[in-house]
Structures are given as C-alpha cells and as structure tokens.
JSON list of C-alpha atoms in Angstrom, two decimals:
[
{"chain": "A", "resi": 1, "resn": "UNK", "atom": "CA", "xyz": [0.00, 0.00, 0.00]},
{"chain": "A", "resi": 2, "resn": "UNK", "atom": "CA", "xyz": [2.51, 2.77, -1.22]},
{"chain": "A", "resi": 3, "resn": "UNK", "atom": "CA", "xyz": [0.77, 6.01, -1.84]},
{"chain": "A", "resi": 4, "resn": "UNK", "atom": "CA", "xyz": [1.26, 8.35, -4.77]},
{"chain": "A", "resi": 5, "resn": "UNK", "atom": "CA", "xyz": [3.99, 11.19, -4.58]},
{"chain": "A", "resi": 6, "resn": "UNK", "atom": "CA", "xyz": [1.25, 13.39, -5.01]},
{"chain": "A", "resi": 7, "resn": "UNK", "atom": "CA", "xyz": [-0.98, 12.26, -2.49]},
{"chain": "A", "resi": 8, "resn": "UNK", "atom": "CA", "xyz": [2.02, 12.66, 0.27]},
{"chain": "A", "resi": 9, "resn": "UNK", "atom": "CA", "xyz": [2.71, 15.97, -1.25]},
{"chain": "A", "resi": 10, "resn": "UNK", "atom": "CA", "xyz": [-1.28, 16.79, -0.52]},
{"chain": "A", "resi": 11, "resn": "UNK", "atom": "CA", "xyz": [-1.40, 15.51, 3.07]},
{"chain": "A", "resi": 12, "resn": "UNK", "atom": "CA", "xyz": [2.10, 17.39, 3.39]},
{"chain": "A", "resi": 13, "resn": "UNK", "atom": "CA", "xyz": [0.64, 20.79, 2.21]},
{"chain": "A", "resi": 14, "resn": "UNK", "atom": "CA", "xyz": [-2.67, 20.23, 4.20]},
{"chain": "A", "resi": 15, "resn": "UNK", "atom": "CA", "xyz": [-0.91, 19.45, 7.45]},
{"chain": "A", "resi": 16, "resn": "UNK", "atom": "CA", "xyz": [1.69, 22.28, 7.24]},
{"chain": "A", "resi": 17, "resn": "UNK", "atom": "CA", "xyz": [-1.49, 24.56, 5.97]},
{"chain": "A", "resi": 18, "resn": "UNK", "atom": "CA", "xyz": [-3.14, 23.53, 9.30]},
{"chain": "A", "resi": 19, "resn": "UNK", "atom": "CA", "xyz": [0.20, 24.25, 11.50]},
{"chain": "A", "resi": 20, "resn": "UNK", "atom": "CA", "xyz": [0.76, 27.63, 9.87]},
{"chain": "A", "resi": 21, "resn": "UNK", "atom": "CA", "xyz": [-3.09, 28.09, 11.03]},
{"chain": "A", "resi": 22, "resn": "UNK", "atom": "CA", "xyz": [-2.64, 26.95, 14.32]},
{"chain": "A", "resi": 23, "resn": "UNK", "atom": "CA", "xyz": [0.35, 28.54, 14.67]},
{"chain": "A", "resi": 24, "resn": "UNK", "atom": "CA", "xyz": [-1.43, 32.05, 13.50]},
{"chain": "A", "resi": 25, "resn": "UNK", "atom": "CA", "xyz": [-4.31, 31.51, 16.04]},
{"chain": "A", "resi": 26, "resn": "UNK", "atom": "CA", "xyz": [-1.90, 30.82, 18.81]},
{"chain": "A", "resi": 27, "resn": "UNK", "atom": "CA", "xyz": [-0.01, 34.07, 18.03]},
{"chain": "A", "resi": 28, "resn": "UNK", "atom": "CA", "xyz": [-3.31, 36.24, 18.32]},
{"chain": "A", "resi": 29, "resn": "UNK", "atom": "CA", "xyz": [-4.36, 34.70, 21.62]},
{"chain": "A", "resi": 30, "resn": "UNK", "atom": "CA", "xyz": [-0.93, 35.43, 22.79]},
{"chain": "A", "resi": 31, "resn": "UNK", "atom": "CA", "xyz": [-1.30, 39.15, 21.46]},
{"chain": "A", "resi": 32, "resn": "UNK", "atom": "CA", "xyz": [-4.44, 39.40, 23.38]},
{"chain": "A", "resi": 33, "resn": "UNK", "atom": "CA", "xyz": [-3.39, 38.16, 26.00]},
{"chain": "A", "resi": 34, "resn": "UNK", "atom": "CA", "xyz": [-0.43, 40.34, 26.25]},
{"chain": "A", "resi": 35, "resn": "UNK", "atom": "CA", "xyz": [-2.77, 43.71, 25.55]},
{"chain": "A", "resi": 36, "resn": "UNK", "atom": "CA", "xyz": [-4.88, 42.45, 28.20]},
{"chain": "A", "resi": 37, "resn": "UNK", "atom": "CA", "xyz": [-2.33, 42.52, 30.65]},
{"chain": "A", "resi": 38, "resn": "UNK", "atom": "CA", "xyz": [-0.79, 45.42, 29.38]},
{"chain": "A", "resi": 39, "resn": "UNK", "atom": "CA", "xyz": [-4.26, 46.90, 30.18]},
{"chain": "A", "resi": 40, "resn": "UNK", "atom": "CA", "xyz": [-4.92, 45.52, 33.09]},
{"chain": "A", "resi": 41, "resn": "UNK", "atom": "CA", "xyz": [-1.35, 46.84, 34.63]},
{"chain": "A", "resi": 42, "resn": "UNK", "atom": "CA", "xyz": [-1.77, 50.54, 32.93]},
{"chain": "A", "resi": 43, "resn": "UNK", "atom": "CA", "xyz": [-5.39, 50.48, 34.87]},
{"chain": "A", "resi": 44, "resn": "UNK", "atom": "CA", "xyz": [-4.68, 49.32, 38.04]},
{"chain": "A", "resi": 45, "resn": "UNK", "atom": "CA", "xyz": [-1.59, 52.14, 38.17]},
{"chain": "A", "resi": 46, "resn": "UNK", "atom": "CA", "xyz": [-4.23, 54.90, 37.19]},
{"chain": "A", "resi": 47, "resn": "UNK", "atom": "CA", "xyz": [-6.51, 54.16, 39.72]},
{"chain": "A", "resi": 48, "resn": "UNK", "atom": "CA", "xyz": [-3.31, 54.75, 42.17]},
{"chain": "A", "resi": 49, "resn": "UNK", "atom": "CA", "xyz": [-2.25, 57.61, 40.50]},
{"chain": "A", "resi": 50, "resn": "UNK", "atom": "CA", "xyz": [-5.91, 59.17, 41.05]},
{"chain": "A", "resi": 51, "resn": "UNK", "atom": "CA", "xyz": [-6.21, 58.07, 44.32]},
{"chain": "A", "resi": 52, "resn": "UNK", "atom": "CA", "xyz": [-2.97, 59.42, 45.39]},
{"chain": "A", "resi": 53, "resn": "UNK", "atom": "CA", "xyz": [-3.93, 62.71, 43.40]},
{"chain": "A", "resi": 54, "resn": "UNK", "atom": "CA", "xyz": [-6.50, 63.09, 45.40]},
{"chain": "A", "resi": 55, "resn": "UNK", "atom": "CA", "xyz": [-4.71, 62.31, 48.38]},
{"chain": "A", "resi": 56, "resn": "UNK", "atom": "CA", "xyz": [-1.82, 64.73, 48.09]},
{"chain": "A", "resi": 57, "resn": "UNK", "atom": "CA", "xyz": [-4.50, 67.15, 47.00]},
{"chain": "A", "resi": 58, "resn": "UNK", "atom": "CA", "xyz": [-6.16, 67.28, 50.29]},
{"chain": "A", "resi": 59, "resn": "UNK", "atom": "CA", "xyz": [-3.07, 67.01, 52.09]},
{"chain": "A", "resi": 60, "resn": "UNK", "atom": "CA", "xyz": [-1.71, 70.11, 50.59]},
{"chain": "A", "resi": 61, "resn": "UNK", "atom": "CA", "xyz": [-5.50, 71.25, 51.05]},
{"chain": "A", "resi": 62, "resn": "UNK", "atom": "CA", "xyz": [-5.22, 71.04, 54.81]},
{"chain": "A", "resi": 63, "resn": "UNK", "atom": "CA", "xyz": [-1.51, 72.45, 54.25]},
{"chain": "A", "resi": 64, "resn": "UNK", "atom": "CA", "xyz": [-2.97, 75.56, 53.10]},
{"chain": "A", "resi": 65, "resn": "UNK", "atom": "CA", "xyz": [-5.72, 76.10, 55.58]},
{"chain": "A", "resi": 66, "resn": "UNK", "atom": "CA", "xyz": [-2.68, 75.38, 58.42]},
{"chain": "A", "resi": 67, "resn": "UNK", "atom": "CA", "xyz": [-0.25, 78.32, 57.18]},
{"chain": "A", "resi": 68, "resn": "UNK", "atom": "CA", "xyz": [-3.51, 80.66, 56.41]},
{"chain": "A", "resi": 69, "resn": "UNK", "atom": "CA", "xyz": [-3.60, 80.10, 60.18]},
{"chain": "A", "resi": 70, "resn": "UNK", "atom": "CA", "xyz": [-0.56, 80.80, 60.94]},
{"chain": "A", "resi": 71, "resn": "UNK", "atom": "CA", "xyz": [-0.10, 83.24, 59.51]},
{"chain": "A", "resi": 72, "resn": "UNK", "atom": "CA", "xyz": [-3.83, 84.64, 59.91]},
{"chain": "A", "resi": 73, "resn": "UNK", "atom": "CA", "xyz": [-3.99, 84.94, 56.11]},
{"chain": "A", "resi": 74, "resn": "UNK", "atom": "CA", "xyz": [-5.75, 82.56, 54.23]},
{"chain": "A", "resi": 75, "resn": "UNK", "atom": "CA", "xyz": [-4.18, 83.37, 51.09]},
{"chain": "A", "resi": 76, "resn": "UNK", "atom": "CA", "xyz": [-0.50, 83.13, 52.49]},
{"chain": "A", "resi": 77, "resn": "UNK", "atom": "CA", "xyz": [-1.14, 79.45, 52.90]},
{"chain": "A", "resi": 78, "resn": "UNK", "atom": "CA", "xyz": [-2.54, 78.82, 49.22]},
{"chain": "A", "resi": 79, "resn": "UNK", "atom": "CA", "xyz": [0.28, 80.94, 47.66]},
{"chain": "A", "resi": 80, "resn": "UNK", "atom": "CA", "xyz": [3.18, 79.09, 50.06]},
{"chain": "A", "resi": 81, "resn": "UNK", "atom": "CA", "xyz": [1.16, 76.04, 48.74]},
{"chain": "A", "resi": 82, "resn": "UNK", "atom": "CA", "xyz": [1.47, 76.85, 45.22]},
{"chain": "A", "resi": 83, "resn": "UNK", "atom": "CA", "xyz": [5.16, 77.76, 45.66]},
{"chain": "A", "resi": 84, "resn": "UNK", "atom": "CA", "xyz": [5.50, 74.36, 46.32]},
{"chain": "A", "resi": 85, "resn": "UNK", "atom": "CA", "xyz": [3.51, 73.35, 43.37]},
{"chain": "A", "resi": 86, "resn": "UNK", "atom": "CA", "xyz": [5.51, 74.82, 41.15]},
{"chain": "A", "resi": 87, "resn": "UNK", "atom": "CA", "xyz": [8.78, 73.97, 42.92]},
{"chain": "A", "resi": 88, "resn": "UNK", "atom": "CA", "xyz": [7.53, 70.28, 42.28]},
{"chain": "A", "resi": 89, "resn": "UNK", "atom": "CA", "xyz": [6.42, 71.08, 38.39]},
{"chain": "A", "resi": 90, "resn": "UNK", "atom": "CA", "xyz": [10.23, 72.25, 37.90]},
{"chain": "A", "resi": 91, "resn": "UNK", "atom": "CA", "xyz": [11.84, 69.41, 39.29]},
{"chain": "A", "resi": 92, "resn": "UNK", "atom": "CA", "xyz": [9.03, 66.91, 37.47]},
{"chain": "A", "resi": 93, "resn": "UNK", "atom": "CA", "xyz": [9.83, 68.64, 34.20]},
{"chain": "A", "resi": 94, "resn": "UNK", "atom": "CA", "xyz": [13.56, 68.98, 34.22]},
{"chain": "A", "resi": 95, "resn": "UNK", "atom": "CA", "xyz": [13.26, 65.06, 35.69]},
{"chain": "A", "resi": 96, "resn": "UNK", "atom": "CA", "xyz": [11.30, 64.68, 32.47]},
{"chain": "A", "resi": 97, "resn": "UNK", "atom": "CA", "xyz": [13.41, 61.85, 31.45]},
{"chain": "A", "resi": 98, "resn": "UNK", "atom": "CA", "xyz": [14.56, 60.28, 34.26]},
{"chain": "A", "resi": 99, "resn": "UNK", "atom": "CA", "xyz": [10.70, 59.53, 35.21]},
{"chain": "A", "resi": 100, "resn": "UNK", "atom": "CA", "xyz": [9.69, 58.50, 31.71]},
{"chain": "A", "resi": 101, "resn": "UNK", "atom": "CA", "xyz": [12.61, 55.49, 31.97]},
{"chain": "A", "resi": 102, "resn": "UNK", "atom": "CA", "xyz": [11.82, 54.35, 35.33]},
{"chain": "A", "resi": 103, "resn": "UNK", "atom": "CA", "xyz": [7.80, 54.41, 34.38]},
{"chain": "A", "resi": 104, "resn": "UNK", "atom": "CA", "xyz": [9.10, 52.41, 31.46]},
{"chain": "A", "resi": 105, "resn": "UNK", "atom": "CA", "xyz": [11.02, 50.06, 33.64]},
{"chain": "A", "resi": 106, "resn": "UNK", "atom": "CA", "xyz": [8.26, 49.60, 35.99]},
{"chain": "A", "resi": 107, "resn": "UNK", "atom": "CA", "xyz": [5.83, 48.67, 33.54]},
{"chain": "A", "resi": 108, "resn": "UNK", "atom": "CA", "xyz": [7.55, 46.33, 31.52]},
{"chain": "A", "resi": 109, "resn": "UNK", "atom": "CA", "xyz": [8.79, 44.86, 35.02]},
{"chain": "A", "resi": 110, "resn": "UNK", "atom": "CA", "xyz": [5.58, 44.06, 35.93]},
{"chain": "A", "resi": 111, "resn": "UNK", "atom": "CA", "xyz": [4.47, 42.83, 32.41]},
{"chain": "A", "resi": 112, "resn": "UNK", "atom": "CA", "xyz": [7.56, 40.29, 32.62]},
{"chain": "A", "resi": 113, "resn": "UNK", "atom": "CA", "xyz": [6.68, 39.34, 36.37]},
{"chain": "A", "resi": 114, "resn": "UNK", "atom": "CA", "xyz": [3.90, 38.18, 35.37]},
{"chain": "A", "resi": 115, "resn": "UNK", "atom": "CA", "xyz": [4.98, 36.09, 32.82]},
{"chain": "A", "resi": 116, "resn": "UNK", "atom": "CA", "xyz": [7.21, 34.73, 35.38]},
{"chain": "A", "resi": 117, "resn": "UNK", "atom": "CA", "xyz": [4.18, 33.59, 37.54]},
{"chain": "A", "resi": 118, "resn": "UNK", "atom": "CA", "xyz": [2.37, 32.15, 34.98]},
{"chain": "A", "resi": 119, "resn": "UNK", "atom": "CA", "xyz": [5.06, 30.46, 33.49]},
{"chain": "A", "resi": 120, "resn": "UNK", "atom": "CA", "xyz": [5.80, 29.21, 37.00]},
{"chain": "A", "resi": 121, "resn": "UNK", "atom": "CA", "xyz": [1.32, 28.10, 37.48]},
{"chain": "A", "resi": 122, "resn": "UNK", "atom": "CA", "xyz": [2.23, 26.06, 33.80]},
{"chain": "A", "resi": 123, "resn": "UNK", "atom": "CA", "xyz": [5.03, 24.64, 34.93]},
{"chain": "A", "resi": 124, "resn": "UNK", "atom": "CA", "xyz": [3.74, 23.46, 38.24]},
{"chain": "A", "resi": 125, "resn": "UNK", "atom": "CA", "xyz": [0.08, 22.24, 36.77]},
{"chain": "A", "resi": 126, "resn": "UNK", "atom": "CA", "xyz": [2.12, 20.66, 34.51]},
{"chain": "A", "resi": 127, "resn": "UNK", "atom": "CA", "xyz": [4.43, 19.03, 37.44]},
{"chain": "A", "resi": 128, "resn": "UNK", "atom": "CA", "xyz": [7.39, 19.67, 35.65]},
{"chain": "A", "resi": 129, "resn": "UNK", "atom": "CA", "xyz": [10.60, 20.67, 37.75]},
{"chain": "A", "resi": 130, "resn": "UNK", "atom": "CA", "xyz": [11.70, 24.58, 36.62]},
{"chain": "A", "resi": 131, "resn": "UNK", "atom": "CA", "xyz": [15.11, 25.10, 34.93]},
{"chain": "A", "resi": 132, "resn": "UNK", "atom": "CA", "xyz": [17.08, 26.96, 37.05]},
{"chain": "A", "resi": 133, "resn": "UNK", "atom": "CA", "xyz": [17.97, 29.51, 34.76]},
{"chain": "A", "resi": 134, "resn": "UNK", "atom": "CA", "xyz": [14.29, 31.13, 35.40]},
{"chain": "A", "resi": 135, "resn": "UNK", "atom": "CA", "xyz": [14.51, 30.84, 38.96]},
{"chain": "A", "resi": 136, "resn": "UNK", "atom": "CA", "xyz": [17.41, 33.10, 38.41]},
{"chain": "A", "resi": 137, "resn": "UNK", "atom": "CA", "xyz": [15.77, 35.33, 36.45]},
{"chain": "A", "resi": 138, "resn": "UNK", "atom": "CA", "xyz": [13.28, 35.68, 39.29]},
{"chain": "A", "resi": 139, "resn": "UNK", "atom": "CA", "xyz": [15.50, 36.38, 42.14]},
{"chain": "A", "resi": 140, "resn": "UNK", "atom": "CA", "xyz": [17.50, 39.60, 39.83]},
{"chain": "A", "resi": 141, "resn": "UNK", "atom": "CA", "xyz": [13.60, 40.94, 39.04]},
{"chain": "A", "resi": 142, "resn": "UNK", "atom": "CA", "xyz": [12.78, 40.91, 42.93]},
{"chain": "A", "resi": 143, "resn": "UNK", "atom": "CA", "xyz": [15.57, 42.78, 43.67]},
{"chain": "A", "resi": 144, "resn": "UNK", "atom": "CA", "xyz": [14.54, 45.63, 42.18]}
]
C-alpha cells in the first residue's frame, strides 16, 4: 500500500497549511493576552495615580488652611502652597526623562513578572521541575 507522490505531497501541504493556522491563532491569543495585561497593569496604576492625586491634593489642602492660620492669612497658605507646586512642576519637568525610563522600567517589570508567575502556574500544573535559569531570572527581578 505505497501512496502516490502526489498524495504525500497533498497531506504534506494540508498538514503544514493547518500548522501555519494553528500557529497564526496561537499568536493572536498570545497578542491578546499580552494587551490584556498590558491593560490591566496601565489600569490598576491609574486608579493609584488618582487616588494618590486626590490624596496629596487634600493634604496640601489642609496644608494651606494650616499656614492661612498661621499666619492669619488665608491666602498666604494657598500661595506658600502653590510655591510648592511649582517647585515640584520644575523638578518633574527637568526630571522629564529620568521619570519616563523608570515608568518604562516599571511597567515592563511588571508585564515580565507576570509572565514569570504564569510560566511558573504552567510549569507546576504541569508538574514539571523549573530550569534553574528562570529561577534566576526571578531572584534579579525581585531585587529591584
């Protein structure tokens, strides 16, 4: 029972057809998966940044009010406050790319930590044993 050179040829290019399919499918759940993440990090760190917004808001709300009092001015204690608004502006914006590369770092930090632990839920549902070359990996990401 020999089959044509043809035939194999057909069941070759139907297979490989189906692989490269596969292989396509596999690549766009990974992509969503990634943007999901991605997302998921980028939303979690704007709710902080709002609620700390609002937090060093009122702080430098009650700031304000304090100084106004002390110096029975009101409006001694918002411009002192805004002083120090603008003090912090300066040093943000002259910082400008100092904070841009460690918000980079942080993000794609967490983005690879979390590959780590799901890589690590895989590989223990799995109940394979973990090269140690990740666990490595691990340990110089939780240092930072």
């Amino acid at each position: 029972m020999r089959q044509e050179p043809e035939e194999i040829l057909n069941q070759f290019k139907e297979r490989l057809l189906s692989y490269i399919g596969v292989k396509v499918e596999l690549f766009k759940l990974d992509a969503y998966e990634r943007i999901a993440k991605i997302i998921a990090i980028l939303s979690h760190s704007l709710i902080l940044m709002l609620l700390s917004l609002f937090l060093i808001l009122f702080l430098f709300f009650t700031l304000a009010f304090f100084l106004g009092e002390l110096f029975n001015r009101t409006y001694i204690g918002f411009f002192i406050v805004a002083c120090i608004y603008l003090l912090l502006f300066i040093i943000a914006y002259r910082m400008k790319k100092r904070i841009q590369t460690g918000i980079m770092n942080m993000i794609i930090g967490a983005i690879q930590e979390k590959e780590e632990e799901d890589n690590d839920e895989t590989h223990d549902l799995s109940g394979n044993e973990q090269p140690t070359a990740t666990n490595n990996t691990t340990a110089t990401t939780d240092r930072r």
